[in-house]
């Protein structure tokens, strides 16, 4: 029987290239090559990735126009880091129907678990879930504990709580932070239940440490990775991607 995740997984595992940082962090994350969405889409379309994550603008202006083979995941909400609020809210900016019109095989949405605005995001997410179900595409929830109620975003208890909220809300996949050790991450994966888990990359780190994180995440039960900077900020993006793919698919 076909699974809702078939289009964005290979043998049940996933490798997503995230490229929404131009909105979340600004072009400060980029150099002269990766500032160009076409260059990053070339990496995404190399055959290793099971999805590329874009906001609606690049989805329409770059992805849709060229019909890449890599499946598109449209991020439906987003915010800049210029508003220095303690408790973040990331508003929905694109509908499921619009994402589908750009060729989306899945949609994504960030929920800042623990923020004073959490209820706005969980409500928006509920509507998105329903619309995505009608459209027959999966929903990926970026589950990030953040705000004044969250003293430590990396606290394994918070990460596991966020993963569980993803299951409770009906997410098909949750994207969460690696907790730093296999035992506590296994607990986060267990908390997510039948909702699959992918791991976010974070800022660029030494290749060896990054690949260890990939291996440990998979060993703990994650189905894959959703990374950006550790790939397209690398001096050799396809080499690190090939190593990641080997860890994920063997
Ligand atoms: P990276 O692998 O580059 O960390 O991307 C993952 C991601 O979730 C992006 O999708 C998003 O833009 C960014 O991290 C958000 O990062 P922050 O922790 O600064 O909100």
XYZ file of N, CA and C and ligand atoms in Angstrom:
770
model
N 0.852 -1.202 0.000
C 0.000 0.000 0.000
C 0.885 1.247 0.000
N 0.570 2.233 -0.873
C 1.426 3.429 -0.874
C 1.337 4.175 0.464
N 2.455 4.758 0.848
C 2.523 5.508 2.095
C 2.542 6.986 1.738
N 1.977 7.826 2.593
C 1.943 9.271 2.308
C 3.356 9.854 2.179
N 4.349 9.163 2.797
C 5.718 9.695 2.756
C 6.531 9.198 1.562
N 5.926 8.333 0.732
C 6.691 7.722 -0.369
C 7.423 8.738 -1.253
N 6.735 9.859 -1.562
C 7.332 10.821 -2.510
C 8.557 11.525 -1.950
N 8.642 11.634 -0.619
C 9.761 12.391 -0.029
C 10.692 11.496 0.795
N 10.619 10.182 0.550
C 11.549 9.253 1.214
C 12.049 8.250 0.176
N 13.131 7.563 0.520
C 13.635 6.468 -0.307
C 13.927 5.332 0.653
N 13.317 4.188 0.423
C 13.425 3.057 1.363
C 13.130 3.492 2.803
N 12.167 4.375 2.943
C 11.741 4.792 4.285
C 12.644 5.819 4.939
N 13.681 6.257 4.224
C 14.594 7.242 4.829
C 14.593 8.556 4.038
N 15.027 9.609 4.711
C 14.889 10.940 4.121
C 16.173 11.752 4.233
N 16.408 12.570 3.225
C 17.497 13.552 3.275
C 16.984 14.822 2.594
N 16.712 15.826 3.412
C 16.149 17.078 2.892
C 17.211 18.179 2.921
N 17.249 18.971 1.858
C 18.141 20.133 1.841
C 17.317 21.373 2.191
N 17.657 21.996 3.315
C 16.913 23.185 3.772
C 17.546 24.445 3.175
N 16.700 25.281 2.586
C 17.201 26.536 2.002
C 16.166 27.654 2.225
N 15.771 27.806 3.489
C 14.878 28.910 3.858
C 15.608 29.910 4.761
N 16.941 29.738 4.881
C 17.706 30.572 5.812
C 17.788 32.028 5.354
N 17.615 32.293 4.048
C 17.631 33.671 3.555
C 16.563 34.506 4.228
N 15.481 33.865 4.609
C 14.393 34.527 5.325
C 14.665 34.526 6.837
N 15.022 33.358 7.367
C 15.162 33.216 8.826
C 16.381 33.960 9.384
N 17.482 33.978 8.601
C 18.725 34.585 9.102
C 19.220 35.739 8.241
N 18.736 35.834 7.006
C 19.222 36.854 6.074
C 20.402 36.325 5.270
N 20.822 37.091 4.255
C 21.891 36.621 3.365
C 23.252 36.481 4.047
N 23.328 36.817 5.322
C 24.595 36.651 6.047
C 25.066 35.195 6.063
N 24.138 34.262 5.900
C 24.512 32.839 5.850
C 25.172 32.464 4.516
N 25.073 33.344 3.516
C 25.454 32.961 2.152
C 26.807 33.513 1.723
N 27.378 32.870 0.702
C 28.523 33.440 0.002
C 28.088 33.729 -1.448
N 29.049 34.077 -2.314
C 28.641 34.499 -3.668
C 28.017 33.373 -4.473
N 28.329 32.125 -4.113
C 27.743 31.000 -4.851
C 26.360 30.650 -4.287
N 26.305 30.368 -2.979
C 25.032 29.850 -2.451
C 23.968 30.926 -2.201
N 24.298 32.187 -2.497
C 23.260 33.224 -2.456
C 22.280 33.018 -3.624
N 22.747 32.264 -4.632
C 21.940 32.047 -5.838
C 21.129 30.751 -5.694
N 19.803 30.853 -5.603
C 18.984 29.645 -5.437
C 19.256 28.585 -6.501
N 19.621 29.004 -7.710
C 19.877 28.000 -8.764
C 21.062 27.111 -8.414
N 22.078 27.705 -7.775
C 23.274 26.926 -7.393
C 22.892 25.893 -6.336
N 22.056 26.297 -5.388
C 21.661 25.366 -4.317
C 20.703 24.316 -4.873
N 19.868 24.702 -5.822
C 18.981 23.715 -6.438
C 19.772 22.673 -7.238
N 20.925 23.080 -7.783
C 21.785 22.087 -8.469
C 22.245 21.026 -7.483
N 22.617 21.462 -6.266
C 23.039 20.506 -5.220
C 21.845 19.626 -4.847
N 20.700 20.282 -4.661
C 19.490 19.538 -4.249
C 19.093 18.491 -5.284
N 19.379 18.792 -6.543
C 18.942 17.918 -7.636
C 20.012 16.887 -8.020
N 20.990 16.699 -7.134
C 22.121 15.803 -7.452
C 21.749 14.335 -7.409
N 20.549 14.022 -6.901
C 20.141 12.620 -6.835
C 20.207 12.056 -5.422
N 20.886 12.762 -4.524
C 21.008 12.276 -3.146
C 19.797 12.666 -2.287
N 19.229 13.824 -2.580
C 18.217 14.377 -1.674
C 16.807 13.874 -2.000
N 15.996 13.709 -0.956
C 14.611 13.287 -1.160
C 13.653 14.476 -0.990
N 14.219 15.660 -0.896
C 13.381 16.854 -0.835
C 14.232 18.099 -0.703
N 13.711 19.225 -1.222
C 14.364 20.515 -1.014
C 13.328 21.447 -0.396
N 13.758 22.159 0.650
C 12.820 22.999 1.410
C 13.003 24.462 1.008
N 11.938 25.052 0.466
C 11.984 26.447 0.018
C 10.782 27.204 0.542
N 10.955 28.515 0.702
C 9.793 29.382 0.906
C 9.089 29.556 -0.449
N 7.889 30.160 -0.410
C 7.083 30.187 -1.631
C 7.715 30.995 -2.782
N 8.461 32.048 -2.458
C 9.060 32.884 -3.517
C 10.024 32.078 -4.378
N 11.076 31.505 -3.767
C 11.986 30.661 -4.561
C 11.280 29.453 -5.173
N 10.250 28.929 -4.501
C 9.517 27.786 -5.070
C 8.911 28.188 -6.406
N 8.312 29.372 -6.436
C 7.667 29.825 -7.671
C 8.694 30.268 -8.710
N 9.672 31.070 -8.263
C 10.563 31.720 -9.232
C 11.694 30.829 -9.733
N 12.060 29.825 -8.961
C 13.191 28.965 -9.362
C 12.779 27.519 -9.592
N 12.126 26.917 -8.600
C 11.833 25.480 -8.704
C 10.810 25.200 -9.799
N 9.689 25.857 -9.706
C 8.560 25.540 -10.593
C 8.889 25.790 -12.051
N 9.644 26.865 -12.293
C 9.960 27.248 -13.672
C 10.837 26.196 -14.360
N 11.688 25.504 -13.573
C 12.638 24.576 -14.203
C 12.274 23.120 -14.031
N 11.280 22.832 -13.189
C 10.846 21.438 -13.003
C 12.005 20.509 -12.608
N 12.569 20.756 -11.465
C 13.638 19.893 -10.959
C 13.079 18.514 -10.595
N 13.990 17.507 -10.501
C 13.535 16.157 -10.138
C 13.362 16.009 -8.632
N 14.176 16.744 -7.879
C 14.083 16.602 -6.427
C 12.710 17.106 -5.954
N 12.017 16.347 -5.101
C 10.700 16.791 -4.643
C 10.779 18.118 -3.862
N 9.745 18.921 -4.024
C 9.684 20.231 -3.368
C 8.893 20.144 -2.057
N 9.468 20.763 -1.022
C 8.765 20.914 0.257
C 8.638 22.416 0.492
N 7.430 22.934 0.533
C 7.258 24.381 0.718
C 7.027 24.673 2.198
N 7.842 25.589 2.703
C 7.723 26.044 4.089
C 6.607 27.081 4.123
N 5.576 26.828 4.900
C 4.388 27.699 4.861
C 4.478 28.906 5.781
N 5.317 28.833 6.803
C 5.471 30.014 7.667
C 6.939 30.394 7.765
N 7.179 31.565 8.330
C 8.561 32.026 8.443
C 8.585 33.398 9.069
N 9.783 33.815 9.494
C 9.956 35.162 10.061
C 11.420 35.528 9.955
N 11.711 36.825 10.018
C 13.115 37.240 10.041
C 13.615 37.184 11.485
N 14.942 37.334 11.657
C 15.455 37.393 13.035
C 15.673 38.834 13.477
N 15.058 39.790 12.749
C 15.257 41.205 13.072
C 14.355 41.678 14.201
N 13.213 41.029 14.345
C 12.295 41.389 15.439
C 12.771 40.626 16.657
N 13.214 41.370 17.672
C 13.870 40.708 18.809
C 12.860 40.336 19.902
N 11.830 39.633 19.524
C 10.857 39.224 20.529
C 11.407 38.060 21.349
N 11.019 38.007 22.629
C 11.477 36.900 23.474
C 10.704 35.649 23.099
N 9.391 35.847 22.874
C 8.542 34.708 22.527
C 8.198 34.779 21.048
N 8.737 33.874 20.266
C 8.550 33.992 18.818
C 7.203 33.482 18.311
N 6.764 34.101 17.230
C 5.588 33.652 16.467
C 5.978 33.706 15.000
N 5.692 32.651 14.289
C 6.020 32.597 12.871
C 4.722 32.438 12.103
N 4.269 33.505 11.428
C 2.951 33.458 10.796
C 2.921 32.640 9.513
N 1.759 32.098 9.225
C 1.577 31.380 7.948
C 1.550 32.390 6.812
N 2.327 32.137 5.764
C 2.458 33.076 4.652
C 2.050 32.468 3.325
N 1.839 31.171 3.334
C 1.521 30.480 2.084
C 0.497 29.400 2.419
N -0.484 29.225 1.548
C -1.500 28.194 1.803
C -1.044 26.856 1.230
N -1.707 25.799 1.657
C -1.404 24.474 1.107
C -1.700 24.473 -0.397
N -2.819 25.081 -0.787
C -3.194 25.091 -2.218
C -2.125 25.788 -3.057
N -1.606 26.913 -2.535
C -0.571 27.644 -3.274
C 0.698 26.784 -3.388
N 1.062 26.140 -2.283
C 2.248 25.267 -2.296
C 2.076 24.170 -3.349
N 0.903 23.574 -3.382
C 0.628 22.505 -4.354
C 0.741 23.067 -5.780
N 0.312 24.327 -5.966
C 0.375 24.914 -7.311
C 1.819 25.113 -7.772
N 2.776 25.155 -6.838
C 4.200 25.255 -7.218
C 4.839 23.882 -7.358
N 4.031 22.830 -7.134
C 4.553 21.472 -7.294
C 4.964 20.794 -6.001
N 4.498 21.323 -4.855
C 4.929 20.758 -3.568
C 4.481 19.311 -3.389
N 5.414 18.489 -2.912
C 5.110 17.101 -2.548
C 4.881 16.996 -1.045
N 5.154 18.090 -0.325
C 4.943 18.139 1.121
C 4.997 19.606 1.535
N 4.478 19.892 2.737
C 4.587 21.255 3.269
C 5.204 21.193 4.664
N 5.796 22.320 5.062
C 6.429 22.397 6.374
C 5.945 23.613 7.137
N 6.045 23.543 8.444
C 5.562 24.631 9.301
C 6.333 24.570 10.622
N 6.812 25.724 11.107
C 7.527 25.759 12.396
C 6.573 26.085 13.539
N 6.655 25.294 14.606
C 5.938 25.618 15.848
C 6.982 25.851 16.938
N 6.953 27.041 17.542
C 7.840 27.316 18.674
C 7.130 26.859 19.948
N 7.425 25.621 20.320
C 6.766 25.021 21.472
C 7.206 25.766 22.740
N 6.238 26.167 23.560
C 6.559 26.873 24.799
C 6.491 28.382 24.651
N 6.404 28.894 23.417
C 6.272 30.345 23.215
C 4.900 30.795 23.693
N 4.812 32.059 24.113
C 3.507 32.624 24.514
C 2.518 32.569 23.348
N 3.032 32.461 22.140
C 2.173 32.427 20.945
C 1.964 31.013 20.410
N 2.319 30.044 21.221
C 2.217 28.642 20.789
C 0.819 28.307 20.264
N -0.216 28.806 20.965
C -1.577 28.406 20.578
C -1.947 28.912 19.177
N -1.404 30.091 18.785
C -1.688 30.590 17.424
C -1.103 29.616 16.403
N 0.107 29.147 16.699
C 0.794 28.261 15.744
C 0.150 26.877 15.717
N -0.263 26.372 16.891
C -0.890 25.038 16.877
C -2.245 25.099 16.162
N -2.945 26.240 16.277
C -4.222 26.368 15.562
C -4.002 26.423 14.056
N -3.038 27.245 13.637
C -2.736 27.325 12.193
C -2.323 25.956 11.682
N -1.516 25.288 12.482
C -1.027 23.969 12.079
C -2.189 22.984 11.915
N -3.169 23.080 12.798
C -4.340 22.197 12.710
C -5.069 22.360 11.390
N -5.211 23.606 10.958
C -5.894 23.861 9.670
C -5.055 23.334 8.514
N -3.740 23.540 8.619
C -2.834 23.070 7.563
C -2.907 21.551 7.434
N -2.917 20.879 8.574
C -3.017 19.415 8.593
C -4.220 18.944 7.794
N -5.351 19.601 8.060
C -6.602 19.217 7.397
C -6.506 19.447 5.882
N -5.980 20.637 5.505
C -5.878 20.956 4.073
C -4.896 20.023 3.359
N -3.794 19.695 4.050
C -2.788 18.820 3.442
C -3.349 17.414 3.285
N -4.119 16.991 4.248
C -4.736 15.664 4.156
C -5.660 15.615 2.935
N -6.434 16.695 2.748
C -7.328 16.748 1.575
C -6.526 16.741 0.273
N -5.367 17.406 0.297
C -4.523 17.463 -0.910
C -3.700 16.184 -1.073
N -3.684 15.337 -0.062
C -2.952 14.062 -0.143
C -1.443 14.205 -0.006
N -1.000 15.267 0.699
C 0.450 15.439 0.888
C 0.790 15.489 2.388
N 2.015 15.072 2.738
C 2.391 15.062 4.147
C 2.786 16.429 4.697
N 2.736 16.527 6.018
C 3.115 17.763 6.703
C 4.307 17.486 7.619
N 5.316 18.336 7.467
C 6.512 18.240 8.320
C 6.467 19.393 9.313
N 6.597 19.074 10.605
C 6.563 20.121 11.625
C 7.962 20.347 12.182
N 8.444 21.577 12.041
C 9.696 21.985 12.688
C 9.299 22.214 14.150
N 9.700 21.374 15.069
C 9.254 21.498 16.453
C 10.407 22.055 17.290
N 10.390 23.393 17.476
C 11.498 24.061 18.149
C 11.039 24.674 19.473
N 11.465 24.103 20.626
C 11.149 24.751 21.904
C 11.869 26.103 21.963
N 11.160 27.165 22.203
C 11.796 28.496 22.219
C 10.926 29.517 22.940
N 11.573 30.488 23.607
C 10.846 31.554 24.294
C 11.266 31.618 25.754
N 10.668 32.583 26.496
C 11.147 32.784 27.869
C 10.821 31.612 28.794
N 9.861 30.770 28.394
C 9.537 29.589 29.209
C 10.524 28.445 28.993
N 11.431 28.627 28.045
C 12.353 27.544 27.663
C 13.792 27.984 27.958
N 14.310 27.670 29.129
C 15.670 28.123 29.451
C 16.727 27.503 28.536
N 16.495 26.263 28.069
C 17.509 25.610 27.240
C 16.826 24.830 26.112
N 16.983 25.363 24.879
C 16.322 24.748 23.705
C 16.818 23.337 23.425
N 18.027 23.019 23.905
C 18.617 21.706 23.624
C 18.341 20.700 24.735
N 17.675 21.134 25.802
C 17.359 20.214 26.904
C 16.615 18.993 26.327
N 17.188 17.785 26.493
C 16.559 16.603 25.898
C 15.092 16.433 26.290
N 14.732 16.880 27.502
C 13.320 16.761 27.919
C 12.433 17.654 27.056
N 12.944 18.847 26.747
C 12.178 19.781 25.901
C 12.076 19.252 24.468
N 13.173 18.698 23.978
C 13.176 18.166 22.607
C 12.176 17.014 22.507
N 12.172 16.137 23.517
C 11.227 15.007 23.516
C 9.782 15.513 23.637
N 9.576 16.545 24.431
C 8.222 17.114 24.576
C 7.765 17.673 23.220
N 8.659 18.408 22.576
C 8.323 18.991 21.262
C 7.995 17.888 20.256
N 8.778 16.807 20.284
C 8.533 15.688 19.356
C 7.144 15.095 19.622
N 6.811 14.975 20.903
C 5.517 14.394 21.263
C 4.359 15.290 20.820
N 4.538 16.599 20.972
C 3.490 17.529 20.539
C 3.247 17.354 19.034
N 4.315 17.096 18.304
C 4.178 16.839 16.861
C 3.273 15.651 16.601
N 3.469 14.579 17.360
C 2.591 13.399 17.213
C 1.150 13.763 17.590
N 1.006 14.461 18.706
C -0.339 14.802 19.178
C -1.086 15.647 18.145
N -0.332 16.498 17.422
C -0.963 17.389 16.440
C -1.184 16.726 15.083
N -0.629 15.540 14.910
C -0.858 14.820 13.647
C 0.195 15.035 12.584
N 1.381 15.541 12.958
C 2.448 15.727 11.961
C 2.870 14.374 11.403
N 3.216 14.337 10.111
C 3.727 13.097 9.517
C 5.201 12.919 9.849
N 5.911 14.043 9.892
C 7.340 14.034 10.256
C 7.564 15.212 11.202
N 8.384 15.020 12.231
C 8.851 16.168 13.010
C 10.329 16.367 12.733
N 10.683 17.637 12.642
C 12.097 17.991 12.480
C 12.538 18.545 13.820
N 13.473 17.866 14.469
C 13.892 18.303 15.800
C 15.416 18.383 15.886
N 15.868 19.014 16.943
C 17.297 19.158 17.199
C 17.842 17.857 17.790
N 19.070 17.488 17.435
C 19.696 16.320 18.066
C 19.999 16.673 19.520
N 19.739 15.734 20.429
C 19.894 16.030 21.861
C 21.334 15.900 22.353
N 22.209 15.303 21.533
C 23.608 15.220 21.931
C 24.055 13.824 22.332
N 23.111 12.933 22.605
C 23.507 11.550 22.907
C 22.399 10.595 22.461
N 22.829 9.356 22.169
C 21.906 8.394 21.560
C 20.762 8.024 22.510
N 21.076 7.852 23.798
C 20.044 7.405 24.746
C 18.899 8.435 24.835
N 19.245 9.703 25.041
C 18.176 10.700 25.183
C 17.469 10.923 23.845
N 18.199 10.745 22.722
C 17.520 10.951 21.438
C 16.557 9.802 21.130
N 16.916 8.591 21.579
C 15.998 7.454 21.404
C 14.679 7.747 22.110
N 14.762 8.407 23.253
C 13.554 8.750 24.007
C 12.700 9.763 23.218
N 13.363 10.722 22.591
C 12.626 11.708 21.772
C 11.939 11.001 20.606
N 12.639 10.042 19.997
C 12.059 9.295 18.870
C 10.871 8.466 19.375
N 11.026 7.867 20.547
C 9.928 7.076 21.126
C 8.728 7.976 21.405
N 9.004 9.195 21.888
C 7.915 10.136 22.199
C 7.146 10.514 20.930
N 7.839 10.534 19.794
C 7.179 10.895 18.530
C 6.313 9.758 17.995
N 6.473 8.548 18.516
C 5.630 7.410 18.120
C 5.674 7.145 16.637
N 4.490 7.078 16.004
C 4.426 6.779 14.560
C 4.762 7.983 13.692
N 4.895 9.142 14.302
C 5.389 10.313 13.558
C 6.897 10.126 13.375
N 7.351 10.237 12.127
C 8.773 10.012 11.844
C 9.597 11.227 12.264
N 10.886 10.968 12.501
C 11.765 12.033 12.999
C 12.905 12.301 12.014
N 13.113 13.579 11.684
C 14.339 13.984 10.986
C 15.051 15.008 11.868
N 16.355 15.126 11.659
C 17.178 15.972 12.531
C 17.637 17.214 11.785
N 17.536 18.367 12.456
C 18.006 19.625 11.871
C 19.536 19.675 11.919
N 20.121 20.475 11.035
C 21.587 20.523 10.978
C 22.200 21.482 11.977
N 21.751 22.749 11.955
C 22.366 23.785 12.788
C 23.517 24.450 12.068
N 24.250 25.313 12.822
C 25.346 26.033 12.178
C 26.435 25.068 11.733
N 27.228 25.563 10.804
C 28.273 24.722 10.197
C 29.222 24.219 11.277
N 29.486 22.927 11.257
C 30.435 22.363 12.222
C 31.486 21.539 11.502
N 32.470 21.069 12.257
C 33.523 20.238 11.659
C 32.872 19.003 11.050
N 33.367 18.601 9.876
C 32.725 17.513 9.132
C 32.594 16.237 9.964
N 33.658 15.914 10.697
C 33.647 14.673 11.486
C 32.538 14.701 12.540
N 32.416 15.823 13.238
C 31.370 15.930 14.282
C 29.987 15.877 13.642
N 29.869 16.537 12.491
C 28.568 16.540 11.819
C 28.165 15.123 11.410
N 29.108 14.386 10.805
C 28.776 13.028 10.351
C 28.514 12.085 11.524
N 29.155 12.352 12.652
C 28.872 11.546 13.849
C 27.429 11.807 14.299
N 27.030 13.080 14.242
C 25.650 13.410 14.619
C 24.654 12.689 13.698
N 24.979 12.645 12.406
C 24.096 11.956 11.452
C 23.991 10.470 11.831
N 25.140 9.828 12.044
C 25.157 8.400 12.375
C 24.412 8.106 13.671
N 24.670 8.924 14.694
C 24.030 8.701 15.997
C 22.514 8.930 15.906
N 22.113 9.918 15.119
C 20.670 10.207 14.964
C 19.961 9.007 14.342
N 20.604 8.445 13.301
C 19.997 7.286 12.623
C 19.958 6.084 13.564
N 21.044 5.897 14.309
C 21.098 4.766 15.238
C 19.988 4.883 16.296
N 19.686 6.116 16.673
C 18.649 6.337 17.691
C 17.232 6.224 17.117
N 17.107 6.095 15.790
C 15.777 5.863 15.216
C 15.244 6.948 14.303
N 16.024 8.023 14.088
C 15.583 9.040 13.118
C 15.569 8.410 11.729
N 14.690 8.909 10.846
C 14.680 8.370 9.475
C 15.619 9.153 8.563
N 16.173 10.264 9.069
C 17.091 11.012 8.219
C 17.359 12.404 8.743
N 17.797 13.275 7.833
C 18.261 14.613 8.189
C 17.549 15.664 7.338
N 17.446 16.874 7.889
C 16.964 18.030 7.125
C 17.967 19.141 7.382
N 18.948 19.284 6.520
C 20.063 20.188 6.796
C 20.272 21.202 5.683
N 20.839 22.314 6.057
C 21.127 23.364 5.087
C 22.590 23.751 5.127
N 22.934 24.539 6.171
C 24.257 25.167 6.199
C 25.406 24.174 6.155
N 25.250 23.012 6.810
C 26.351 22.041 6.798
C 26.586 21.431 5.426
N 25.642 21.658 4.511
C 25.851 21.195 3.129
C 26.312 22.358 2.250
N 25.435 23.369 2.083
C 25.787 24.380 1.070
C 26.828 25.391 1.540
N 27.199 25.376 2.843
C 28.348 26.196 3.270
C 29.646 25.394 3.206
N 29.545 24.104 2.883
C 30.738 23.262 2.814
C 31.553 23.620 1.567
N 32.869 23.431 1.650
C 33.732 23.699 0.493
C 33.398 22.705 -0.626
N 32.895 21.527 -0.249
C 32.553 20.510 -1.245
C 31.190 19.896 -0.876
N 30.108 20.582 -1.231
C 28.772 20.154 -0.797
C 28.428 18.718 -1.202
N 28.847 18.301 -2.408
C 28.457 16.954 -2.847
C 29.237 15.862 -2.128
N 30.452 16.195 -1.703
C 31.237 15.199 -0.976
C 30.607 14.940 0.395
N 30.248 15.977 1.121
C 29.639 15.758 2.453
C 28.252 15.126 2.291
N 27.562 15.486 1.209
C 26.243 14.897 0.961
C 26.366 13.398 0.712
N 27.381 13.011 -0.103
C 27.574 11.584 -0.407
C 27.866 10.805 0.875
N 28.644 11.408 1.771
C 28.970 10.732 3.035
C 27.718 10.588 3.905
N 26.913 11.645 3.918
C 25.658 11.576 4.692
C 24.754 10.496 4.124
N 24.651 10.468 2.785
C 23.771 9.494 2.124
C 24.236 8.067 2.422
N 25.549 7.882 2.496
C 26.083 6.545 2.789
C 25.662 6.129 4.211
N 25.716 7.072 5.123
C 25.300 6.772 6.501
C 23.800 6.466 6.553
N 23.033 7.175 5.771
C 21.573 7.002 5.833
C 21.120 5.729 5.106
N 21.695 5.490 3.899
C 21.198 4.360 3.101
C 22.162 3.159 3.057
N 23.409 3.413 3.495
C 24.396 2.324 3.513
C 25.046 2.088 2.172
P 20.250 24.394 9.050
O 20.621 22.956 8.760
O 21.021 25.340 8.197
O 20.347 24.675 10.532
O 18.721 24.552 8.636
C 17.699 24.009 9.416
C 16.678 25.058 9.793
O 15.599 24.494 10.494
C 16.159 25.852 8.611
O 15.100 25.204 7.959
C 15.798 27.156 9.240
O 15.926 28.215 8.377
C 16.797 27.307 10.316
O 17.279 26.015 10.649
C 16.221 27.964 11.541
O 17.274 28.174 12.428
P 17.111 28.931 13.806
O 17.497 27.947 14.842
O 18.060 30.075 13.720
O 15.670 29.367 13.949
